[in-house]
mmCIF file of C-alpha atoms in Angstrom:
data_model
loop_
_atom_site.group_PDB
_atom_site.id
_atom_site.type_symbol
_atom_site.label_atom_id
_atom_site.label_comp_id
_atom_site.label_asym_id
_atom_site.label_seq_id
_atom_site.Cartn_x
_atom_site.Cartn_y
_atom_site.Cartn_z
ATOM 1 C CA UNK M 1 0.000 0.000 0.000
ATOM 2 C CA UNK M 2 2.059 2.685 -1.153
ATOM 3 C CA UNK M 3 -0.334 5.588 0.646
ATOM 4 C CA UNK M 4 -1.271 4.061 3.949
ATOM 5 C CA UNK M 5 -4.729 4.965 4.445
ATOM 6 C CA UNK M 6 -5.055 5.839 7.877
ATOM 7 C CA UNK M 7 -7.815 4.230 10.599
ATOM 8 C CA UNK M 8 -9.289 4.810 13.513
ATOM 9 C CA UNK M 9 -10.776 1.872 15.580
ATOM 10 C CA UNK M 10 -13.036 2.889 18.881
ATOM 11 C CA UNK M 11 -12.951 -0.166 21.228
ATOM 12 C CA UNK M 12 -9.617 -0.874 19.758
ATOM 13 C CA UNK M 13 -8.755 -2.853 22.710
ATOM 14 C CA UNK M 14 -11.061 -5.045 23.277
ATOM 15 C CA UNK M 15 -12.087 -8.757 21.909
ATOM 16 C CA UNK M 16 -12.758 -7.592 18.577
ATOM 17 C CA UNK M 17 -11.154 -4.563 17.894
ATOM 18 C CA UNK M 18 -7.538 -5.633 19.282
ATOM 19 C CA UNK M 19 -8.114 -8.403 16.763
ATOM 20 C CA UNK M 20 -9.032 -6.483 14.125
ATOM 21 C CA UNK M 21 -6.204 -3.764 14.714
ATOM 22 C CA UNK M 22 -3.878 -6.517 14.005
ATOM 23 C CA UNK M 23 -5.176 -7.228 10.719
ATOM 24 C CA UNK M 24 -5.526 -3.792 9.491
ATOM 25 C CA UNK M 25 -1.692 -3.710 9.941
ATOM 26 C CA UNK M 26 -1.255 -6.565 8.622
ATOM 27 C CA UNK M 27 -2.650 -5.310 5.573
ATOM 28 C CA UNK M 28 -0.785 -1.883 5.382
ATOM 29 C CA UNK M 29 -2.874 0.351 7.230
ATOM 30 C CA UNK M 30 -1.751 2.852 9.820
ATOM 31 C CA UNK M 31 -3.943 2.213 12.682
ATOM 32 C CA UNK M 32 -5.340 4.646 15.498
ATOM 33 C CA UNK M 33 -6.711 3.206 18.747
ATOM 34 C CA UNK M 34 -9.290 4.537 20.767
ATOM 35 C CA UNK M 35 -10.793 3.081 24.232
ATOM 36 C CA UNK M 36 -11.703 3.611 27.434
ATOM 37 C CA UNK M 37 -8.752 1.225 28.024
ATOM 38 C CA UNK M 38 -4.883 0.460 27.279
ATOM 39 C CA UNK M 39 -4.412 -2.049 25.359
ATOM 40 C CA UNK M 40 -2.677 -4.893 26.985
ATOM 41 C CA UNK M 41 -1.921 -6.488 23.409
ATOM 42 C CA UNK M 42 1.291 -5.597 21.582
ATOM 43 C CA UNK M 43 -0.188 -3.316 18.559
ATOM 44 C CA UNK M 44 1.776 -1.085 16.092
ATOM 45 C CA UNK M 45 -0.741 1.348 16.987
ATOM 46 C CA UNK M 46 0.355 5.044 15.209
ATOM 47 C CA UNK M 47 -1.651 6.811 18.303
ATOM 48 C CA UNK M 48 -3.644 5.595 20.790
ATOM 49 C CA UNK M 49 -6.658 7.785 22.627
ATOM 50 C CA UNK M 50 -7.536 6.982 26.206
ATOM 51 C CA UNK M 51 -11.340 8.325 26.060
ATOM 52 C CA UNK M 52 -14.907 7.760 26.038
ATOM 53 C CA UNK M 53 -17.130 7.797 23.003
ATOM 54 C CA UNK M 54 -19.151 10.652 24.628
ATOM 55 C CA UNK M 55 -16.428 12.850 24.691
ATOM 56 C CA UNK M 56 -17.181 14.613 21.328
ATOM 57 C CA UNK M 57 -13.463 16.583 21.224
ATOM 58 C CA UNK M 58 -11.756 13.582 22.287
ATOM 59 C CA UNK M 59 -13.179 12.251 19.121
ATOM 60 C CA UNK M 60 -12.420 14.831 17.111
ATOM 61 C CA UNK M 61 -8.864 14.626 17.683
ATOM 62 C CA UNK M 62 -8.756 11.243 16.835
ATOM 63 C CA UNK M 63 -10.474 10.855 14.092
ATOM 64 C CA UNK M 64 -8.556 14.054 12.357
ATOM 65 C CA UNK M 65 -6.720 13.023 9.476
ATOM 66 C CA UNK M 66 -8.383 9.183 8.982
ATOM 67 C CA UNK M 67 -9.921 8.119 6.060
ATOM 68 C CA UNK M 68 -12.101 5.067 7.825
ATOM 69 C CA UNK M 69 -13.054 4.522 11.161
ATOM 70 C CA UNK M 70 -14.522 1.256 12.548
ATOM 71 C CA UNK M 71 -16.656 1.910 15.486
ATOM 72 C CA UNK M 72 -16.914 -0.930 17.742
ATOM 73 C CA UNK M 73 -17.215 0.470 21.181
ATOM 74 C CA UNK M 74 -20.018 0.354 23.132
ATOM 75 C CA UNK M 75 -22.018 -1.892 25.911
ATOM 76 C CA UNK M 76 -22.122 -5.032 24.183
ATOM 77 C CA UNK M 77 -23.210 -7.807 26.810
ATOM 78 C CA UNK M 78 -27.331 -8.492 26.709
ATOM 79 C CA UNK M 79 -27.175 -8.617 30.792
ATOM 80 C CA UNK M 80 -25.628 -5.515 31.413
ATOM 81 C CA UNK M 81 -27.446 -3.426 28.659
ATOM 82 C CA UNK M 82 -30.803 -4.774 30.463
ATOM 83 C CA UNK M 83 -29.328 -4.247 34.026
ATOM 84 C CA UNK M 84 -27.892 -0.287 32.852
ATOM 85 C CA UNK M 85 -30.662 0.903 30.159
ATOM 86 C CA UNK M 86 -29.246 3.997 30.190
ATOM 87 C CA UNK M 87 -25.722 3.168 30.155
ATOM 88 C CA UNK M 88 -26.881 0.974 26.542
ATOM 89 C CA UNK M 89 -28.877 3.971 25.321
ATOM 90 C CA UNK M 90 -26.048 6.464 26.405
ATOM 91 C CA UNK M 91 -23.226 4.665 25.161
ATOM 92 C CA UNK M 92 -24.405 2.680 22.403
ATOM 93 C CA UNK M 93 -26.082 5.293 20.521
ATOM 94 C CA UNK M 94 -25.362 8.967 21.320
ATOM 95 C CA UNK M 95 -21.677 7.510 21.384
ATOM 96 C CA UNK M 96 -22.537 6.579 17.826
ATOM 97 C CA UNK M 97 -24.206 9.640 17.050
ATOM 98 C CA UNK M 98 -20.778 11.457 18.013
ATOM 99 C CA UNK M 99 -18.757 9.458 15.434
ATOM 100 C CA UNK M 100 -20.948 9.813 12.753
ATOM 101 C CA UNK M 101 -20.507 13.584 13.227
ATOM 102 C CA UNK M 102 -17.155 13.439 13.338
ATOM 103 C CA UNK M 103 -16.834 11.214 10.128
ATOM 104 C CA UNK M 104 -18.839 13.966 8.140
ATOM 105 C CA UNK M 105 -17.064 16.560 9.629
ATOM 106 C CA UNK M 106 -13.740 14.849 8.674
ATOM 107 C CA UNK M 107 -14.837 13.537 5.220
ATOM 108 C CA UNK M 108 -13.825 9.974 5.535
ATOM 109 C CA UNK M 109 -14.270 7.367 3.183
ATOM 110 C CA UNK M 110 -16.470 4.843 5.112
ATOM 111 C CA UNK M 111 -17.998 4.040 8.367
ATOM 112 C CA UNK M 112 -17.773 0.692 9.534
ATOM 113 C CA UNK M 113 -20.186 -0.298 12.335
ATOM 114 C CA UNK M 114 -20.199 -3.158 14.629
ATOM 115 C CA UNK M 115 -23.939 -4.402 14.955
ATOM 116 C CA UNK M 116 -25.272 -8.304 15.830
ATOM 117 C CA UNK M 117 -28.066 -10.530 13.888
ATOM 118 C CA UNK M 118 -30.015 -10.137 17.401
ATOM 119 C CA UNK M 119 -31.012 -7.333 15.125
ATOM 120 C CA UNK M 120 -33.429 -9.663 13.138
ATOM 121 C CA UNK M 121 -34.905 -10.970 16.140
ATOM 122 C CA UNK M 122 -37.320 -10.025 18.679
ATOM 123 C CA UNK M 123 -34.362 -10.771 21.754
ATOM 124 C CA UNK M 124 -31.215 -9.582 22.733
ATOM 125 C CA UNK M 125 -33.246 -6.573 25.015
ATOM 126 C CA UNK M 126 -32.110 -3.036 25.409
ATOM 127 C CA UNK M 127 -28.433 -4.375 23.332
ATOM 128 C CA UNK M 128 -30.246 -4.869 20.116
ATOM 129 C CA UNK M 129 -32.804 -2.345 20.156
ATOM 130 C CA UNK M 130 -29.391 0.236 20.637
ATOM 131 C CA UNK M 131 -28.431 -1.395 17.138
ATOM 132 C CA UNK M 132 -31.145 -1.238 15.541
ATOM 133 C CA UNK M 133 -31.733 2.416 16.756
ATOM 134 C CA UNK M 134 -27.857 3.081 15.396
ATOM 135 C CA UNK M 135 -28.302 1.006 11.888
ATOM 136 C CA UNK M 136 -31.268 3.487 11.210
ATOM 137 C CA UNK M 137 -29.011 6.289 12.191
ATOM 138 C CA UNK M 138 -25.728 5.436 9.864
ATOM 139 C CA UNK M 139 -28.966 4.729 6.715
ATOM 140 C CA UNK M 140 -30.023 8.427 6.980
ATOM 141 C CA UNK M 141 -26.453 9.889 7.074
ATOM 142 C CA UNK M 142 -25.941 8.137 4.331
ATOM 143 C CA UNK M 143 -29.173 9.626 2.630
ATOM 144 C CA UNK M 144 -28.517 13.298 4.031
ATOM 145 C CA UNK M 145 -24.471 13.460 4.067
ATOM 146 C CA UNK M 146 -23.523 10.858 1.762
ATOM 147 C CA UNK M 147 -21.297 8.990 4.110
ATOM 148 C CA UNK M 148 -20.589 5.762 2.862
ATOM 149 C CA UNK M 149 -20.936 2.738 5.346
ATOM 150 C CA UNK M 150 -20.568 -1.075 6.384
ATOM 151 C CA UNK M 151 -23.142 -2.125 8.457
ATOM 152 C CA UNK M 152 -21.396 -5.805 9.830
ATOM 153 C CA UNK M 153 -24.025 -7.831 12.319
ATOM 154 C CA UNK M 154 -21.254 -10.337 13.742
ATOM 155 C CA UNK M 155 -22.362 -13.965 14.525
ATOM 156 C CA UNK M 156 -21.416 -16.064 17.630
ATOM 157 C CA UNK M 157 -17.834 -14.952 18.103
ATOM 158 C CA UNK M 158 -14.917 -16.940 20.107
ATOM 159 C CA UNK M 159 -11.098 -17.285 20.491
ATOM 160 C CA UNK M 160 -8.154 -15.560 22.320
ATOM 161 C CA UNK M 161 -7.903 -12.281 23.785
ATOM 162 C CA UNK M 162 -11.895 -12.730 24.700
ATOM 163 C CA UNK M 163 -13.387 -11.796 28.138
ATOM 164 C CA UNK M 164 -15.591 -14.016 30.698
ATOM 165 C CA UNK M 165 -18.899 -12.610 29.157
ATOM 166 C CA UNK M 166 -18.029 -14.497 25.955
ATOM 167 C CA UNK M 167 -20.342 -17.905 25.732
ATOM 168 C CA UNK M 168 -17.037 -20.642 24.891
ATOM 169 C CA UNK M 169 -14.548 -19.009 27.125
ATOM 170 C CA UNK M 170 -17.359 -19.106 30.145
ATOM 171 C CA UNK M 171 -18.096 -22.738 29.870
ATOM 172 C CA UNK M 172 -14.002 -23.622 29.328
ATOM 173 C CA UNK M 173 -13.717 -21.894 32.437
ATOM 174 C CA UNK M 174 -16.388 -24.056 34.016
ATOM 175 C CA UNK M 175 -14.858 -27.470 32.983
ATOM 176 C CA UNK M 176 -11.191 -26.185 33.717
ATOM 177 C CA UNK M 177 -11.776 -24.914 37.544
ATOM 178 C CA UNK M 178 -15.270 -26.690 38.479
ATOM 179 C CA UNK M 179 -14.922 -29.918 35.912
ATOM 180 C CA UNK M 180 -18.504 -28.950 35.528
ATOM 181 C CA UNK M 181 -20.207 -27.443 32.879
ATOM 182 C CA UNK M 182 -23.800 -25.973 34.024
ATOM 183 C CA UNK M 183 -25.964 -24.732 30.864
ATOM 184 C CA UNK M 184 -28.862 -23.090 30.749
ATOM 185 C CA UNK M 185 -31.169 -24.862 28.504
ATOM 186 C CA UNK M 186 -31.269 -28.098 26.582
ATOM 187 C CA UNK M 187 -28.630 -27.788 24.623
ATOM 188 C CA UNK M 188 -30.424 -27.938 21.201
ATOM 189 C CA UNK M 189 -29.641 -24.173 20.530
ATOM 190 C CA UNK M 190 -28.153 -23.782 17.266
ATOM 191 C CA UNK M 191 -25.108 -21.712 16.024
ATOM 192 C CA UNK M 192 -22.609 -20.946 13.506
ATOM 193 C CA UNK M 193 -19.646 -20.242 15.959
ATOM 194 C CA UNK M 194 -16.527 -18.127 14.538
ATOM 195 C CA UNK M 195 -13.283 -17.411 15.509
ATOM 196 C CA UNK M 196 -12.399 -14.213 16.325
ATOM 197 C CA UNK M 197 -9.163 -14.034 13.950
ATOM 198 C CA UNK M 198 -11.770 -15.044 10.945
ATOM 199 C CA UNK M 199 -14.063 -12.817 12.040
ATOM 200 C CA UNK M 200 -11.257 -9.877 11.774
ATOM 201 C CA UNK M 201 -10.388 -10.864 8.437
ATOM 202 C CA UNK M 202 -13.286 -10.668 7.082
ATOM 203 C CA UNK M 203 -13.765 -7.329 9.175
ATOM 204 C CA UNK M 204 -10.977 -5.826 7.275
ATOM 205 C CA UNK M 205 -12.271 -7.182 3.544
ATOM 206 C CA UNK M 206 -15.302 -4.904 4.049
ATOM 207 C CA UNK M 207 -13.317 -2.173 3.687
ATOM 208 C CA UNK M 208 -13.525 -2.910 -0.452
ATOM 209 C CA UNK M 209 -15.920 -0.984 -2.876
ATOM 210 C CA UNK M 210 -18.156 -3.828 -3.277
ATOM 211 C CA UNK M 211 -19.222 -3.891 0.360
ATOM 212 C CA UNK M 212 -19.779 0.005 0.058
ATOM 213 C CA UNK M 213 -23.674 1.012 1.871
ATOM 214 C CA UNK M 214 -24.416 -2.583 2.839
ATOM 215 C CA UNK M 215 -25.625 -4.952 4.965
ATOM 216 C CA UNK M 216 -23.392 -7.786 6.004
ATOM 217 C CA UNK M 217 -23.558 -10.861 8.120
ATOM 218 C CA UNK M 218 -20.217 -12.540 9.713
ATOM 219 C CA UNK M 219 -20.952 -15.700 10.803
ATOM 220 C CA UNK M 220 -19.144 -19.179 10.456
ATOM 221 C CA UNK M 221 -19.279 -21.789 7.959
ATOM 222 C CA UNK M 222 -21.178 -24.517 10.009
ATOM 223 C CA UNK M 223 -24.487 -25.269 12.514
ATOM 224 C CA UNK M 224 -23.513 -26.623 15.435
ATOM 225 C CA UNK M 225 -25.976 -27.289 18.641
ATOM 226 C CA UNK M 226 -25.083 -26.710 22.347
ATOM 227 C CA UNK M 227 -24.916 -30.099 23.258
ATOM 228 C CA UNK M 228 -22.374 -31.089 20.170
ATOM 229 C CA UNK M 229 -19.852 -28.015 21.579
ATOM 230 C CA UNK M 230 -20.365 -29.317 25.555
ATOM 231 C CA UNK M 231 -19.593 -33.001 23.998
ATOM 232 C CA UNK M 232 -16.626 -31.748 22.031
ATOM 233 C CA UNK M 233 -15.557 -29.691 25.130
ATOM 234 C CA UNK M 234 -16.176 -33.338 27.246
ATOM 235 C CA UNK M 235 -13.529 -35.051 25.202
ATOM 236 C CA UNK M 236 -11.086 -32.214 25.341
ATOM 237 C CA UNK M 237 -11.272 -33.154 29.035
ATOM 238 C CA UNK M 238 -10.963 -36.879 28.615
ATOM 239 C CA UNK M 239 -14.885 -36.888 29.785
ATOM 240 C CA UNK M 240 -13.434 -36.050 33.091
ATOM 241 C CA UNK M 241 -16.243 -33.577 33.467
ATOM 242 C CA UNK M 242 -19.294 -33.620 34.102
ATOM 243 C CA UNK M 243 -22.421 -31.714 31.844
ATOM 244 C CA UNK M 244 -25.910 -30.294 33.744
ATOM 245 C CA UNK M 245 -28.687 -28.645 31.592
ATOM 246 C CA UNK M 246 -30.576 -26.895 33.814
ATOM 247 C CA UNK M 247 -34.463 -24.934 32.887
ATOM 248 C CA UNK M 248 -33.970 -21.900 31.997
ATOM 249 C CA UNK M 249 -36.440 -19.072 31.864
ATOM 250 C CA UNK M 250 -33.987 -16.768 29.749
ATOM 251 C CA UNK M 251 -35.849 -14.733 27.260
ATOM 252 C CA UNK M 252 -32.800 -12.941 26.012
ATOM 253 C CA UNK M 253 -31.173 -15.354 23.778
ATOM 254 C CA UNK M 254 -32.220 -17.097 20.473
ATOM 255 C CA UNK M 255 -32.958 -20.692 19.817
ATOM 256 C CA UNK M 256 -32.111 -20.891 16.268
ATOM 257 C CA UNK M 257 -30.113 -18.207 14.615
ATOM 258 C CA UNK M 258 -32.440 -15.715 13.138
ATOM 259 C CA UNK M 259 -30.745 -14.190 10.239
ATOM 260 C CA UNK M 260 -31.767 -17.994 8.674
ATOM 261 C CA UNK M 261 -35.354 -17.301 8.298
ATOM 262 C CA UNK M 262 -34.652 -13.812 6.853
ATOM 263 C CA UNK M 263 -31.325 -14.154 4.512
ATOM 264 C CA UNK M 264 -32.244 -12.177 2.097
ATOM 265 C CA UNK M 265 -31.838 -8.566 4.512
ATOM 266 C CA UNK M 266 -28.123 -8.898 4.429
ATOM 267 C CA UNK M 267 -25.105 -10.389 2.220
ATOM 268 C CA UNK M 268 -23.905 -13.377 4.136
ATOM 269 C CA UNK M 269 -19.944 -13.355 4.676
ATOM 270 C CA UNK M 270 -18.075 -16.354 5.725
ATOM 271 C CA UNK M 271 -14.486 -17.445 5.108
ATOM 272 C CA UNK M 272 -13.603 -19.654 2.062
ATOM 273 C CA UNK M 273 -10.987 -21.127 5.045
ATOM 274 C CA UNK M 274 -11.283 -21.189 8.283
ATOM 275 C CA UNK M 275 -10.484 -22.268 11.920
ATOM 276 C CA UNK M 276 -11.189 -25.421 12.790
ATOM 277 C CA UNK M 277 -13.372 -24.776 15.939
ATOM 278 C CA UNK M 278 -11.624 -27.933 18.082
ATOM 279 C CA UNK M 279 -8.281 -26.140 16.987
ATOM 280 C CA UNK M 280 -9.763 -22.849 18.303
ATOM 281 C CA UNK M 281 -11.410 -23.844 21.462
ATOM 282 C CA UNK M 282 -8.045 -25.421 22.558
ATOM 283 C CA UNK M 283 -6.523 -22.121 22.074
ATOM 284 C CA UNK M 284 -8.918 -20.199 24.199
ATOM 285 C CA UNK M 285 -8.131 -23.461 27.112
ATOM 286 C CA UNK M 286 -4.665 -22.578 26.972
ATOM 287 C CA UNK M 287 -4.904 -18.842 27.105
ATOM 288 C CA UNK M 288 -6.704 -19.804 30.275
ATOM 289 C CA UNK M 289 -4.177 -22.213 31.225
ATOM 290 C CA UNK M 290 -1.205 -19.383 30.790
ATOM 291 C CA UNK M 291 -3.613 -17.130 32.624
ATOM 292 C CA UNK M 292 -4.019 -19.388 35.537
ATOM 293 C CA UNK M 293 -0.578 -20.125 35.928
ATOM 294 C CA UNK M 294 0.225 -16.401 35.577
ATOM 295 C CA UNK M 295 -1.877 -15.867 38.417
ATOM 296 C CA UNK M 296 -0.641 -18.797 40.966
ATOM 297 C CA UNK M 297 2.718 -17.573 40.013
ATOM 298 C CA UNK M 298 2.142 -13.893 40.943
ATOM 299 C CA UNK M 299 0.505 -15.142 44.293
ATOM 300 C CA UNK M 300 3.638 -16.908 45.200
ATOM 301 C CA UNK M 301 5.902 -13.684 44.534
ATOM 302 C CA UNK M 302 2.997 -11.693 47.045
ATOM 303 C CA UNK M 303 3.906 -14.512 49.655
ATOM 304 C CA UNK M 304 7.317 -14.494 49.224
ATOM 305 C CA UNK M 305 7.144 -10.159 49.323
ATOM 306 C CA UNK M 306 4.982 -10.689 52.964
ATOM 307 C CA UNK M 307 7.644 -13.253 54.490
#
C-alpha cells in the first residue's frame, strides 16, 4: 500500500477490535486506537486515545486526518445493557451519534459499524434495540451526508484475547476450575460459531468498494448445537467432566439463529478457510491455562514479598 490509508478503531482494545487492529496492519494500514482502556496487546498502533465515546473533542482529535473509522465500542453484553438501560442507550447510541458527526465533519471514506443478527430478532433486550436504533441512524447519514458505510451484524464470536462474558470461554472456564459445565437450557440451541481471527479478516475485507452502503452478516461456515460443543468440550477433558442442563427461563437469547429465516436482509460473509473450531477452542483453554498459571505464580511472589 504505497499511501497508507489511515484508521481509527473505537474499542480498539477489546475482543474484537484488538483483533481487528492486528489485521488492518497486517494489511498496510496505519492504525489509530481509541478506548476507554490500554491495550494490553502488543499493537503497532500510530496513536492511541484513552477516552470515552461521549467525549465529542476527544473524538475529534482522533479521528482528524483518517480516512475510515470502525466503530466498535459500546455496551455489548445483553445482561448488562438490560441491568444499565441507560448506560446501553447512552453509550451505544449517542456515542454513535458522536462518530458519525465526526466522520462527516472529517470527510472519511467509510464508516464501519459493529452491529449483531439479534437485530433480526425479537431478543437480545435493550443491546439490540441500541443497534437497531444506530443502523437506522448510519442509513439516513448516508441519505442526508452521503457517508458511505458497512453495516457488519457479527455472529457467535470466540477465540483468544476474549473476556468471561463471551459464551465458549465461560463454559471452558467451568470445565477447567469446576470440571462442571452448568448450561442453561437443553442444549439444542443452534449456532454458527466463529473465531475471532476469521471474524477480523473478514472485518478488514469490508473495507472494499463492493461492500460500500451494505448490509453484512459474519458468521461461520457450520451449525452446530449446544450439546455437540459441551460433547466436544467433554472429550477435550478426557470426559473427566461432568455436563448439567438446567431450565432456563432466559428470554434474552435465540434458539435458532435468526438471520436464517430472513437471509435475504443482508449479504452473508463467511471465510472460504477457516479455523477449525476444536483447533480454536483449545486455544482459548490454553490462554486460560497461561492465565491461571500467571496468576498462581504472581501469588507466590505476594507470599514471598509478605515473608
Amino acid at each position: 500500500m504505497k499511501n497508507k490509508k489511515k484508521v481509527l478503531v473505537t474499542g480498539s482494545s477489546g475482543f474484537l477490535g484488538s483483533h481487528i487492529v492486528d489485521y488492518l496492519l497486517e494489511s498496510g494500514y496505519n492504525v489509530v486506537g481509541f478506548d476507554l482502556y490500554q491495550p494490553t496487546y502488543k499493537q503497532g498502533l500510530i496513536e492511541f486515545h484513552k477516552s470515552n465515546v461521549l467525549d465529542y473533542n476527544a473524538i475529534e482529535k482522533a479521528i482528524s486526518g483518517c480516512d475510515y473509522v470502525y466503530h466498535l465500542a459500546g455496551v455489548a453484553d445483553i445482561s448488562e445493557a438490560i441491568e444499565f438501560p441507560d448506560k446501553a442507550v447512552q453509550v451505544n447510541i449517542l456515542g454513535t451519534q458522536n462518530i458519525l458527526k465526526a466522520a462527516v465533519t472529517n470527510k472519511l471514506e467509510r464508516f464501519v459499524f459493529a452491529s449483531t443478527i439479534y437485530v433480526y430478532s425479537s431478543l437480545g433486550g435493550f443491546y439490540r434495540v441500541t443497534k437497531q436504533a444506530c443502523e437506522k441512524m448510519i442509513e439516513e447519514y448516508q441519505k442526508v451526508y452521503d457517508l458511505n458505510y458497512t453495516i457488519v451484524r457479527y455472529g457467535s464470536l470466540y477465540g483468544a484475547r476474549s473476556n468471561n462474558f463471551n459464551s465458549i470461554r465461560n463454559i471452558l472456564r467451568q470445565a477447567l476450575y469446576k470440571n462442571e459445565i452448568i448450561r442453561r437450557g437443553d442444549g439444542e440451541e443452534i449456532r454458527e460459531y466463529i473465531n475471532i481471527k476469521d471474524a477480523a479478516k473478514l472485518s478488514v475485507k469490508v473495507l472494499d468498494k463492493e461492500f460500500a452502503n451494505k448490509h453484512i452478516i459474519v458468521t461461520g461456515n457450520q451449525s452446530m448445537k449446544i450439546r455437540e460443543l459441551l460433547t466436544m468440550i467433554k472429550e477435550i477433558f478426557e470426559n473427566e467432566i461432568k455436563i448439567v442442563y438446567e431450565p432456563s427461563n432466559e428470554q434474552h437469547h435465540y434458539q435458532i439463529t435468526p438471520f436464517s429465516f430472513r437471509p435475504e436482509l443482508a449479504e452473508r460473509l463467511t471465510p472460504r478457510t477457516f479455523i477449525d473450531i476444536g483447533q480454536g477452542i483449545l486455544e482459548v483453554l490454553d490462554e486460560l491455562r497461561h492465565e491461571e498459571y500467571k496468576s498462581s505464580d504472581n501469588s507466590k511472589i505476594g507470599l514471598r514479598e509478605k515473608g
